[in-house]
PDB file of C-alpha atoms in Angstrom:
ATOM      1  CA  UNK R 615     -23.284  42.994  -2.720  1.00 55.00           C
ATOM      2  CA  UNK R 616     -23.192  41.910   0.922  1.00 60.00           C
ATOM      3  CA  UNK R 617     -19.760  41.740   2.530  1.00 63.00           C
ATOM      4  CA  UNK R 618     -18.790  38.922   4.884  1.00 71.00           C
ATOM      5  CA  UNK R 619     -17.029  39.364   8.167  1.00 81.00           C
ATOM      6  CA  UNK R 620     -13.326  38.447   8.310  1.00 81.00           C
ATOM      7  CA  UNK R 621     -13.932  35.343  10.421  1.00 82.00           C
ATOM      8  CA  UNK R 622     -16.575  33.805   8.126  1.00 86.00           C
ATOM      9  CA  UNK R 623     -14.058  31.627   6.183  1.00 85.00           C
ATOM     10  CA  UNK R 624     -12.562  30.440   9.476  1.00 87.00           C
ATOM     11  CA  UNK R 625     -16.002  29.395  10.703  1.00 89.00           C
ATOM     12  CA  UNK R 626     -16.473  27.326   7.561  1.00 89.00           C
ATOM     13  CA  UNK R 627     -13.157  25.496   7.849  1.00 92.00           C
ATOM     14  CA  UNK R 628     -13.241  25.191  11.656  1.00 93.00           C
ATOM     15  CA  UNK R 629     -14.959  21.741  11.737  1.00 92.00           C
ATOM     16  CA  UNK R 630     -12.377  20.309   9.317  1.00 94.00           C
ATOM     17  CA  UNK R 631      -9.487  21.868  11.258  1.00 94.00           C
ATOM     18  CA  UNK R 632     -10.844  20.496  14.539  1.00 95.00           C
ATOM     19  CA  UNK R 633     -11.172  17.040  12.978  1.00 94.00           C
ATOM     20  CA  UNK R 634      -7.619  17.115  11.608  1.00 93.00           C
ATOM     21  CA  UNK R 635      -6.246  18.404  14.888  1.00 93.00           C
ATOM     22  CA  UNK R 636      -8.018  15.777  17.006  1.00 92.00           C
ATOM     23  CA  UNK R 637      -7.477  12.734  14.794  1.00 91.00           C
ATOM     24  CA  UNK R 638      -4.309  13.522  12.781  1.00 91.00           C
ATOM     25  CA  UNK R 639      -2.030  16.195  14.233  1.00 93.00           C
ATOM     26  CA  UNK R 640      -2.411  15.468  17.948  1.00 94.00           C
ATOM     27  CA  UNK R 641      -1.986  11.646  17.572  1.00 93.00           C
ATOM     28  CA  UNK R 642       1.118  12.254  15.433  1.00 93.00           C
ATOM     29  CA  UNK R 643       2.637  14.656  17.969  1.00 94.00           C
ATOM     30  CA  UNK R 644       1.737  12.338  20.852  1.00 92.00           C
ATOM     31  CA  UNK R 645       3.335   9.367  19.052  1.00 93.00           C
ATOM     32  CA  UNK R 646       6.611  11.276  18.696  1.00 94.00           C
ATOM     33  CA  UNK R 647       6.454  12.222  22.388  1.00 93.00           C
ATOM     34  CA  UNK R 648       5.776   8.656  23.537  1.00 91.00           C
ATOM     35  CA  UNK R 649       8.656   7.328  21.415  1.00 92.00           C
ATOM     36  CA  UNK R 650      11.015   8.928  23.970  1.00 94.00           C
ATOM     37  CA  UNK R 651       9.261   7.321  26.957  1.00 92.00           C
ATOM     38  CA  UNK R 652       8.469   3.868  28.352  1.00 89.00           C
ATOM     39  CA  UNK R 653       4.686   4.425  28.030  1.00 86.00           C
ATOM     40  CA  UNK R 654       2.355   1.487  28.720  1.00 84.00           C
ATOM     41  CA  UNK R 655      -1.261   0.925  27.527  1.00 79.00           C
ATOM     42  CA  UNK R 656      -2.658   1.298  31.057  1.00 75.00           C
ATOM     43  CA  UNK R 657      -0.859   4.573  31.640  1.00 70.00           C
ATOM     44  CA  UNK R 658       0.903   4.958  34.981  1.00 69.00           C
ATOM     45  CA  UNK R 659       4.157   6.766  35.465  1.00 75.00           C
ATOM     46  CA  UNK R 660       5.896   7.476  32.181  1.00 80.00           C
ATOM     47  CA  UNK R 661       9.620   7.913  32.304  1.00 87.00           C
ATOM     48  CA  UNK R 662      11.766   9.770  29.793  1.00 90.00           C
ATOM     49  CA  UNK R 663      14.196   7.263  28.238  1.00 89.00           C
ATOM     50  CA  UNK R 664      15.789   9.485  25.611  1.00 88.00           C
ATOM     51  CA  UNK R 665      16.905   7.655  22.470  1.00 91.00           C
ATOM     52  CA  UNK R 666      16.889   4.206  24.077  1.00 93.00           C
ATOM     53  CA  UNK R 667      13.842   3.009  22.084  1.00 92.00           C
ATOM     54  CA  UNK R 668      15.546   4.057  18.838  1.00 94.00           C
ATOM     55  CA  UNK R 669      18.911   2.483  19.659  1.00 93.00           C
ATOM     56  CA  UNK R 670      17.142  -0.784  20.598  1.00 92.00           C
ATOM     57  CA  UNK R 671      15.816  -0.993  17.023  1.00 90.00           C
ATOM     58  CA  UNK R 672      19.279  -1.817  15.691  1.00 89.00           C
ATOM     59  CA  UNK R 673      19.577  -4.951  17.858  1.00 90.00           C
ATOM     60  CA  UNK R 674      16.019  -6.201  17.308  1.00 90.00           C
ATOM     61  CA  UNK R 675      15.983  -9.086  14.757  1.00 90.00           C
ATOM     62  CA  UNK R 676      12.209  -8.730  14.317  1.00 90.00           C
ATOM     63  CA  UNK R 677      12.664  -5.203  13.003  1.00 91.00           C
ATOM     64  CA  UNK R 678      15.266  -6.309  10.436  1.00 92.00           C
ATOM     65  CA  UNK R 679      13.063  -9.191   9.212  1.00 92.00           C
ATOM     66  CA  UNK R 680       9.957  -7.008   8.993  1.00 92.00           C
ATOM     67  CA  UNK R 681      11.831  -4.255   7.188  1.00 91.00           C
ATOM     68  CA  UNK R 682      13.201  -6.763   4.643  1.00 93.00           C
ATOM     69  CA  UNK R 683       9.699  -8.193   4.064  1.00 92.00           C
ATOM     70  CA  UNK R 684       8.228  -4.718   3.585  1.00 91.00           C
ATOM     71  CA  UNK R 685      10.960  -3.649   1.154  1.00 91.00           C
ATOM     72  CA  UNK R 686      10.522  -6.850  -0.899  1.00 93.00           C
ATOM     73  CA  UNK R 687       6.780  -6.242  -0.803  1.00 92.00           C
ATOM     74  CA  UNK R 688       7.264  -2.757  -2.203  1.00 92.00           C
ATOM     75  CA  UNK R 689       9.849  -3.823  -4.809  1.00 93.00           C
ATOM     76  CA  UNK R 690       7.508  -6.473  -6.274  1.00 94.00           C
ATOM     77  CA  UNK R 691       4.253  -4.510  -6.017  1.00 93.00           C
ATOM     78  CA  UNK R 692       5.680  -1.321  -7.546  1.00 91.00           C
ATOM     79  CA  UNK R 693       6.246  -2.542 -11.156  1.00 92.00           C
ATOM     80  CA  UNK R 694       3.248  -4.895 -11.143  1.00 94.00           C
ATOM     81  CA  UNK R 695       0.708  -2.362  -9.875  1.00 92.00           C
ATOM     82  CA  UNK R 696       2.160   0.470 -11.954  1.00 92.00           C
ATOM     83  CA  UNK R 697       2.127  -1.287 -15.347  1.00 91.00           C
ATOM     84  CA  UNK R 698      -0.612  -3.957 -15.188  1.00 92.00           C
ATOM     85  CA  UNK R 699      -3.467  -1.504 -14.373  1.00 91.00           C
ATOM     86  CA  UNK R 700      -2.274   0.743 -17.218  1.00 91.00           C
ATOM     87  CA  UNK R 701      -2.445  -2.151 -19.686  1.00 89.00           C
ATOM     88  CA  UNK R 702      -5.907  -3.120 -18.425  1.00 89.00           C
ATOM     89  CA  UNK R 703      -7.079   0.507 -18.605  1.00 89.00           C
ATOM     90  CA  UNK R 704      -5.965   0.722 -22.240  1.00 87.00           C
ATOM     91  CA  UNK R 705      -7.896  -2.474 -23.031  1.00 86.00           C
ATOM     92  CA  UNK R 706     -11.130  -1.621 -21.196  1.00 84.00           C
ATOM     93  CA  UNK R 707     -11.099   1.945 -22.569  1.00 80.00           C
ATOM     94  CA  UNK R 708     -12.016   0.571 -25.988  1.00 77.00           C
ATOM     95  CA  UNK R 709     -15.697   0.704 -26.895  1.00 76.00           C
ATOM     96  CA  UNK R 710     -16.547  -2.880 -27.747  1.00 74.00           C
ATOM     97  CA  UNK R 711     -19.628  -4.980 -26.862  1.00 74.00           C
ATOM     98  CA  UNK R 712     -19.559  -6.365 -23.310  1.00 75.00           C
ATOM     99  CA  UNK R 713     -16.663  -4.170 -22.117  1.00 77.00           C
ATOM    100  CA  UNK R 714     -18.759  -2.952 -19.158  1.00 79.00           C
ATOM    101  CA  UNK R 715     -18.760  -6.482 -17.785  1.00 80.00           C
ATOM    102  CA  UNK R 716     -14.941  -6.595 -17.799  1.00 79.00           C
ATOM    103  CA  UNK R 717     -14.670  -3.124 -16.215  1.00 78.00           C
ATOM    104  CA  UNK R 718     -16.986  -4.232 -13.410  1.00 81.00           C
ATOM    105  CA  UNK R 719     -15.143  -7.520 -12.983  1.00 81.00           C
ATOM    106  CA  UNK R 720     -11.778  -5.809 -12.591  1.00 81.00           C
ATOM    107  CA  UNK R 721     -13.169  -3.284 -10.097  1.00 84.00           C
ATOM    108  CA  UNK R 722     -15.155  -5.786  -8.024  1.00 84.00           C
ATOM    109  CA  UNK R 723     -12.199  -6.826  -5.747  1.00 84.00           C
ATOM    110  CA  UNK R 724     -11.705  -3.167  -4.784  1.00 85.00           C
ATOM    111  CA  UNK R 725     -15.090  -2.876  -3.071  1.00 85.00           C
ATOM    112  CA  UNK R 726     -14.772  -6.263  -1.391  1.00 83.00           C
ATOM    113  CA  UNK R 727     -13.682  -6.236   2.252  1.00 83.00           C
ATOM    114  CA  UNK R 728      -9.940  -6.826   2.580  1.00 79.00           C
ATOM    115  CA  UNK R 729     -10.543  -9.067   5.589  1.00 80.00           C
ATOM    116  CA  UNK R 730     -13.097 -11.224   3.765  1.00 83.00           C
ATOM    117  CA  UNK R 731     -10.870 -11.482   0.679  1.00 83.00           C
ATOM    118  CA  UNK R 732      -7.859 -12.433   2.822  1.00 81.00           C
ATOM    119  CA  UNK R 733      -9.870 -15.149   4.575  1.00 82.00           C
ATOM    120  CA  UNK R 734     -11.052 -16.499   1.205  1.00 85.00           C
ATOM    121  CA  UNK R 735      -7.461 -16.601  -0.079  1.00 84.00           C
ATOM    122  CA  UNK R 736      -6.510 -18.363   3.118  1.00 83.00           C
ATOM    123  CA  UNK R 737      -8.948 -21.137   2.197  1.00 85.00           C
ATOM    124  CA  UNK R 738      -7.720 -21.207  -1.413  1.00 87.00           C
ATOM    125  CA  UNK R 739      -4.005 -21.389  -0.536  1.00 87.00           C
ATOM    126  CA  UNK R 740      -4.270 -23.685   2.474  1.00 85.00           C
ATOM    127  CA  UNK R 741      -2.571 -27.091   2.298  1.00 84.00           C
ATOM    128  CA  UNK R 742      -5.981 -28.642   1.666  1.00 84.00           C
ATOM    129  CA  UNK R 743      -7.180 -25.719  -0.442  1.00 84.00           C
ATOM    130  CA  UNK R 744      -8.185 -25.425  -4.080  1.00 86.00           C
ATOM    131  CA  UNK R 745      -4.737 -24.658  -5.490  1.00 89.00           C
ATOM    132  CA  UNK R 746      -2.992 -27.540  -3.743  1.00 89.00           C
ATOM    133  CA  UNK R 747      -5.764 -29.960  -4.687  1.00 88.00           C
ATOM    134  CA  UNK R 748      -5.461 -28.968  -8.369  1.00 89.00           C
ATOM    135  CA  UNK R 749      -1.672 -29.179  -8.636  1.00 88.00           C
ATOM    136  CA  UNK R 750      -1.585 -32.479  -6.738  1.00 87.00           C
ATOM    137  CA  UNK R 751      -4.363 -33.996  -8.842  1.00 87.00           C
ATOM    138  CA  UNK R 752      -2.384 -33.017 -11.960  1.00 86.00           C
ATOM    139  CA  UNK R 753       0.712 -34.746 -10.449  1.00 83.00           C
ATOM    140  CA  UNK R 754       2.748 -31.519 -10.693  1.00 85.00           C
ATOM    141  CA  UNK R 755       3.935 -31.816  -7.081  1.00 83.00           C
ATOM    142  CA  UNK R 756       4.235 -34.703  -4.667  1.00 82.00           C
ATOM    143  CA  UNK R 757       3.038 -32.896  -1.528  1.00 83.00           C
ATOM    144  CA  UNK R 758       1.137 -29.716  -0.702  1.00 86.00           C
ATOM    145  CA  UNK R 759       2.874 -26.428  -1.438  1.00 88.00           C
ATOM    146  CA  UNK R 760       3.364 -24.509   1.867  1.00 88.00           C
ATOM    147  CA  UNK R 761       1.862 -21.235   0.686  1.00 87.00           C
ATOM    148  CA  UNK R 762       0.952 -20.226   4.234  1.00 86.00           C
ATOM    149  CA  UNK R 763       3.705 -21.884   6.251  1.00 85.00           C
ATOM    150  CA  UNK R 764       6.868 -20.907   4.356  1.00 88.00           C
ATOM    151  CA  UNK R 765       8.193 -17.412   5.017  1.00 88.00           C
ATOM    152  CA  UNK R 766       8.751 -16.240   1.436  1.00 90.00           C
ATOM    153  CA  UNK R 767       5.723 -18.082   0.049  1.00 91.00           C
ATOM    154  CA  UNK R 768       3.610 -16.266   2.642  1.00 90.00           C
ATOM    155  CA  UNK R 769       5.108 -12.937   1.551  1.00 91.00           C
ATOM    156  CA  UNK R 770       4.512 -13.636  -2.149  1.00 92.00           C
ATOM    157  CA  UNK R 771       1.006 -14.980  -1.452  1.00 91.00           C
ATOM    158  CA  UNK R 772       0.251 -11.686   0.310  1.00 91.00           C
ATOM    159  CA  UNK R 773       1.715  -9.776  -2.639  1.00 92.00           C
ATOM    160  CA  UNK R 774      -0.471 -11.682  -5.104  1.00 91.00           C
ATOM    161  CA  UNK R 775      -3.526 -10.782  -3.013  1.00 90.00           C
ATOM    162  CA  UNK R 776      -2.514  -7.105  -2.883  1.00 91.00           C
ATOM    163  CA  UNK R 777      -1.932  -6.998  -6.658  1.00 92.00           C
ATOM    164  CA  UNK R 778      -5.235  -8.742  -7.413  1.00 90.00           C
ATOM    165  CA  UNK R 779      -7.163  -6.383  -5.141  1.00 89.00           C
ATOM    166  CA  UNK R 780      -5.384  -3.218  -6.317  1.00 89.00           C
ATOM    167  CA  UNK R 781      -5.673  -3.696 -10.099  1.00 90.00           C
ATOM    168  CA  UNK R 782      -9.166  -2.215 -10.345  1.00 89.00           C
ATOM    169  CA  UNK R 783      -8.412   0.758  -8.109  1.00 91.00           C
ATOM    170  CA  UNK R 784      -5.382   1.940 -10.077  1.00 92.00           C
ATOM    171  CA  UNK R 785      -7.130   1.060 -13.362  1.00 91.00           C
ATOM    172  CA  UNK R 786      -9.740   3.745 -12.633  1.00 90.00           C
ATOM    173  CA  UNK R 787      -6.994   6.347 -12.109  1.00 92.00           C
ATOM    174  CA  UNK R 788      -5.410   5.415 -15.435  1.00 91.00           C
ATOM    175  CA  UNK R 789      -8.760   5.496 -17.277  1.00 89.00           C
ATOM    176  CA  UNK R 790      -9.223   9.083 -16.087  1.00 90.00           C
ATOM    177  CA  UNK R 791      -5.668   9.950 -17.183  1.00 90.00           C
ATOM    178  CA  UNK R 792      -6.116   8.326 -20.610  1.00 88.00           C
ATOM    179  CA  UNK R 793      -8.988  10.734 -21.271  1.00 85.00           C
ATOM    180  CA  UNK R 794      -6.399  13.539 -21.436  1.00 83.00           C
ATOM    181  CA  UNK R 795      -4.189  11.804 -24.028  1.00 83.00           C
ATOM    182  CA  UNK R 796      -4.814  13.429 -27.398  1.00 81.00           C
ATOM    183  CA  UNK R 797      -6.411  11.191 -30.032  1.00 82.00           C
ATOM    184  CA  UNK R 798      -4.722  13.324 -32.697  1.00 85.00           C
ATOM    185  CA  UNK R 799      -1.291  12.147 -31.529  1.00 84.00           C
ATOM    186  CA  UNK R 800      -2.374   8.514 -31.882  1.00 82.00           C
ATOM    187  CA  UNK R 801      -3.751   9.172 -35.355  1.00 83.00           C
ATOM    188  CA  UNK R 802      -0.614  11.055 -36.426  1.00 86.00           C
ATOM    189  CA  UNK R 803       1.605   8.241 -35.128  1.00 84.00           C
ATOM    190  CA  UNK R 804      -0.547   5.643 -36.915  1.00 84.00           C
ATOM    191  CA  UNK R 805      -0.277   7.597 -40.186  1.00 85.00           C
ATOM    192  CA  UNK R 806       3.514   7.629 -39.738  1.00 83.00           C
ATOM    193  CA  UNK R 807       3.432   3.837 -39.546  1.00 82.00           C
ATOM    194  CA  UNK R 808       3.754   3.340 -35.782  1.00 81.00           C
ATOM    195  CA  UNK R 809       2.223   0.077 -34.550  1.00 82.00           C
ATOM    196  CA  UNK R 810       0.080  -0.369 -31.458  1.00 82.00           C
ATOM    197  CA  UNK R 811       3.073  -1.227 -29.240  1.00 84.00           C
ATOM    198  CA  UNK R 812       5.058   1.781 -30.487  1.00 87.00           C
ATOM    199  CA  UNK R 813       2.107   4.132 -29.945  1.00 86.00           C
ATOM    200  CA  UNK R 814       1.673   2.754 -26.433  1.00 86.00           C
ATOM    201  CA  UNK R 815       5.267   3.561 -25.402  1.00 87.00           C
ATOM    202  CA  UNK R 816       5.647   6.799 -27.381  1.00 86.00           C
ATOM    203  CA  UNK R 817       2.195   8.376 -26.948  1.00 86.00           C
ATOM    204  CA  UNK R 818       0.206   6.706 -24.164  1.00 87.00           C
ATOM    205  CA  UNK R 819       2.934   6.296 -21.525  1.00 87.00           C
ATOM    206  CA  UNK R 820       4.247   9.911 -21.792  1.00 87.00           C
ATOM    207  CA  UNK R 821       0.646  11.133 -21.717  1.00 86.00           C
ATOM    208  CA  UNK R 822      -0.094   9.420 -18.391  1.00 88.00           C
ATOM    209  CA  UNK R 823       3.346   9.947 -16.811  1.00 87.00           C
ATOM    210  CA  UNK R 824       1.921  12.185 -14.084  1.00 86.00           C
ATOM    211  CA  UNK R 825      -0.642   9.547 -13.143  1.00 88.00           C
ATOM    212  CA  UNK R 826       2.092   6.882 -13.134  1.00 90.00           C
ATOM    213  CA  UNK R 827       4.149   8.914 -10.650  1.00 88.00           C
ATOM    214  CA  UNK R 828       1.087   9.343  -8.433  1.00 88.00           C
ATOM    215  CA  UNK R 829       0.252   5.637  -8.619  1.00 91.00           C
ATOM    216  CA  UNK R 830       3.875   4.672  -7.894  1.00 91.00           C
ATOM    217  CA  UNK R 831       3.968   6.861  -4.768  1.00 89.00           C
ATOM    218  CA  UNK R 832       0.662   5.436  -3.534  1.00 90.00           C
ATOM    219  CA  UNK R 833       1.893   1.873  -4.112  1.00 92.00           C
ATOM    220  CA  UNK R 834       5.193   2.462  -2.279  1.00 91.00           C
ATOM    221  CA  UNK R 835       3.506   3.909   0.787  1.00 90.00           C
ATOM    222  CA  UNK R 836       0.749   1.271   0.810  1.00 91.00           C
ATOM    223  CA  UNK R 837       3.240  -1.597   0.424  1.00 91.00           C
ATOM    224  CA  UNK R 838       5.454  -0.355   3.254  1.00 91.00           C
ATOM    225  CA  UNK R 839       2.372  -0.006   5.490  1.00 90.00           C
ATOM    226  CA  UNK R 840       0.842  -3.367   4.538  1.00 90.00           C
ATOM    227  CA  UNK R 841      -0.956  -5.133   7.364  1.00 91.00           C
ATOM    228  CA  UNK R 842      -4.262  -6.839   6.504  1.00 88.00           C
ATOM    229  CA  UNK R 843      -3.020  -9.356   3.933  1.00 87.00           C
ATOM    230  CA  UNK R 844      -0.127 -10.945   5.890  1.00 89.00           C
ATOM    231  CA  UNK R 845      -2.014 -10.604   9.173  1.00 90.00           C
ATOM    232  CA  UNK R 846      -5.002 -12.704   8.076  1.00 87.00           C
ATOM    233  CA  UNK R 847      -3.160 -15.052   5.705  1.00 86.00           C
ATOM    234  CA  UNK R 848      -0.925 -16.110   8.592  1.00 86.00           C
ATOM    235  CA  UNK R 849      -3.745 -16.307  11.113  1.00 83.00           C
ATOM    236  CA  UNK R 850      -2.394 -13.211  12.972  1.00 84.00           C
ATOM    237  CA  UNK R 851       0.875 -15.016  13.788  1.00 84.00           C
ATOM    238  CA  UNK R 852       3.182 -13.551  11.154  1.00 82.00           C
ATOM    239  CA  UNK R 853       3.983 -16.940   9.639  1.00 82.00           C
ATOM    240  CA  UNK R 854       6.583 -19.432  10.870  1.00 83.00           C
ATOM    241  CA  UNK R 855       8.350 -17.848  13.838  1.00 84.00           C
ATOM    242  CA  UNK R 856       6.829 -14.488  12.904  1.00 85.00           C
ATOM    243  CA  UNK R 857       9.412 -14.128  10.113  1.00 88.00           C
ATOM    244  CA  UNK R 858       6.754 -13.168   7.532  1.00 89.00           C
ATOM    245  CA  UNK R 859       5.520 -10.188   9.568  1.00 90.00           C
ATOM    246  CA  UNK R 860       5.330  -6.773   8.008  1.00 91.00           C
ATOM    247  CA  UNK R 861       6.616  -3.621   9.711  1.00 92.00           C
ATOM    248  CA  UNK R 862       3.113  -2.567  10.790  1.00 93.00           C
ATOM    249  CA  UNK R 863       2.455  -6.045  12.184  1.00 93.00           C
ATOM    250  CA  UNK R 864       5.358  -5.833  14.617  1.00 92.00           C
ATOM    251  CA  UNK R 865       4.200  -2.346  15.676  1.00 93.00           C
ATOM    252  CA  UNK R 866       0.831  -3.891  16.491  1.00 92.00           C
ATOM    253  CA  UNK R 867       2.487  -6.822  18.276  1.00 91.00           C
ATOM    254  CA  UNK R 868       4.588  -4.566  20.511  1.00 91.00           C
ATOM    255  CA  UNK R 869       1.690  -2.222  21.334  1.00 89.00           C
ATOM    256  CA  UNK R 870      -1.084  -4.726  22.020  1.00 86.00           C
ATOM    257  CA  UNK R 871      -2.021  -6.242  25.352  1.00 80.00           C
ATOM    258  CA  UNK R 872      -2.029  -4.819  28.840  1.00 79.00           C
ATOM    259  CA  UNK R 873       1.759  -5.096  29.041  1.00 79.00           C
ATOM    260  CA  UNK R 874       2.445  -3.686  25.597  1.00 84.00           C
ATOM    261  CA  UNK R 875       5.395  -1.366  25.076  1.00 88.00           C
ATOM    262  CA  UNK R 876       3.803   1.764  23.621  1.00 90.00           C
ATOM    263  CA  UNK R 877       7.059   3.702  23.780  1.00 92.00           C
ATOM    264  CA  UNK R 878       8.924   1.205  21.601  1.00 93.00           C
ATOM    265  CA  UNK R 879       5.927   0.821  19.237  1.00 93.00           C
ATOM    266  CA  UNK R 880       5.800   4.611  18.889  1.00 94.00           C
ATOM    267  CA  UNK R 881       9.489   4.685  17.977  1.00 94.00           C
ATOM    268  CA  UNK R 882       8.817   2.052  15.291  1.00 94.00           C
ATOM    269  CA  UNK R 883       5.940   4.182  13.964  1.00 95.00           C
ATOM    270  CA  UNK R 884       8.161   7.253  13.702  1.00 95.00           C
ATOM    271  CA  UNK R 885      10.830   5.227  11.866  1.00 94.00           C
ATOM    272  CA  UNK R 886       8.202   3.843   9.470  1.00 93.00           C
ATOM    273  CA  UNK R 887       7.057   7.397   8.730  1.00 93.00           C
ATOM    274  CA  UNK R 888      10.549   8.402   7.611  1.00 93.00           C
ATOM    275  CA  UNK R 889      10.996   5.147   5.647  1.00 92.00           C
ATOM    276  CA  UNK R 890       7.787   5.954   3.719  1.00 91.00           C
ATOM    277  CA  UNK R 891       9.185   9.400   2.919  1.00 90.00           C
ATOM    278  CA  UNK R 892      12.231   7.945   1.112  1.00 89.00           C
ATOM    279  CA  UNK R 893      10.501   6.497  -2.008  1.00 84.00           C
ATOM    280  CA  UNK R 894       8.153   9.501  -2.120  1.00 83.00           C
ATOM    281  CA  UNK R 895      11.080  11.935  -2.235  1.00 86.00           C
ATOM    282  CA  UNK R 896      12.953   9.824  -4.797  1.00 85.00           C
ATOM    283  CA  UNK R 897       9.944   9.636  -7.139  1.00 79.00           C
ATOM    284  CA  UNK R 898       9.133  13.334  -6.684  1.00 79.00           C
ATOM    285  CA  UNK R 899      12.754  14.248  -7.445  1.00 81.00           C
ATOM    286  CA  UNK R 900      12.775  12.003 -10.522  1.00 76.00           C
ATOM    287  CA  UNK R 901       9.518  13.572 -11.729  1.00 74.00           C
ATOM    288  CA  UNK R 902      10.918  17.090 -11.266  1.00 75.00           C
ATOM    289  CA  UNK R 903      14.101  16.233 -13.181  1.00 72.00           C
ATOM    290  CA  UNK R 904      12.134  14.796 -16.113  1.00 67.00           C
ATOM    291  CA  UNK R 905       9.820  17.824 -16.138  1.00 65.00           C
TER     292      UNK R 905
END
């Protein structure tokens, strides 16, 4: 048997390490560094400002509004995108004629471009869009519903788009997890007289608990970092007065342009990183306790 030199494994992983260092680790370190400066997009003389960028966050009303929107986003998306895909996965797992069509239909929004989908929903939810035309023709409302001009309606319109687009993605994860749930347990529970609903809660849900924790963590992080949906539904403005902006949207707003404040935007990015850690640690701790 031929022996390899000690550095052979390092040669194999070197391209991946270089990629991670150049596009993940260095940008992260540089963002933390810039959060303590008054860096500008065009460079120039950077000055160390200490914690000033972080202390300014507490008096910035845009940060409070964006944080509230992002937390509401996460609180609504978490139960919907954790349970609905599981229910759909249980249904499409059954081997019945035509089920492939439904599996494809549910997964189709996942492969569609988020920008294109957001622009289509913009047309659907506009004051002269399909939804408003239908409800007004049915005499359910007197005037158009301001889906895209009212702060909370914009937020919930964005949430509905996120849920619709994410159902298929998380459904695939649950289908893979359902393959590990023992059929014998279902048969034993059925022999004992358990109905379909009882078997779902007592056999299926415990069997996919690990996948549910993974899905919940992914949803929390994605919801807190949401950008595309509110950005395009509001025409890049963040809704009326910018009050429907997400946390990532205000980071982009502060950093863009020749006079952007990269130092302050970097401080917001660092804060968002630690905010995303909170639900991840809570769910991981809960999972460890139950295990």
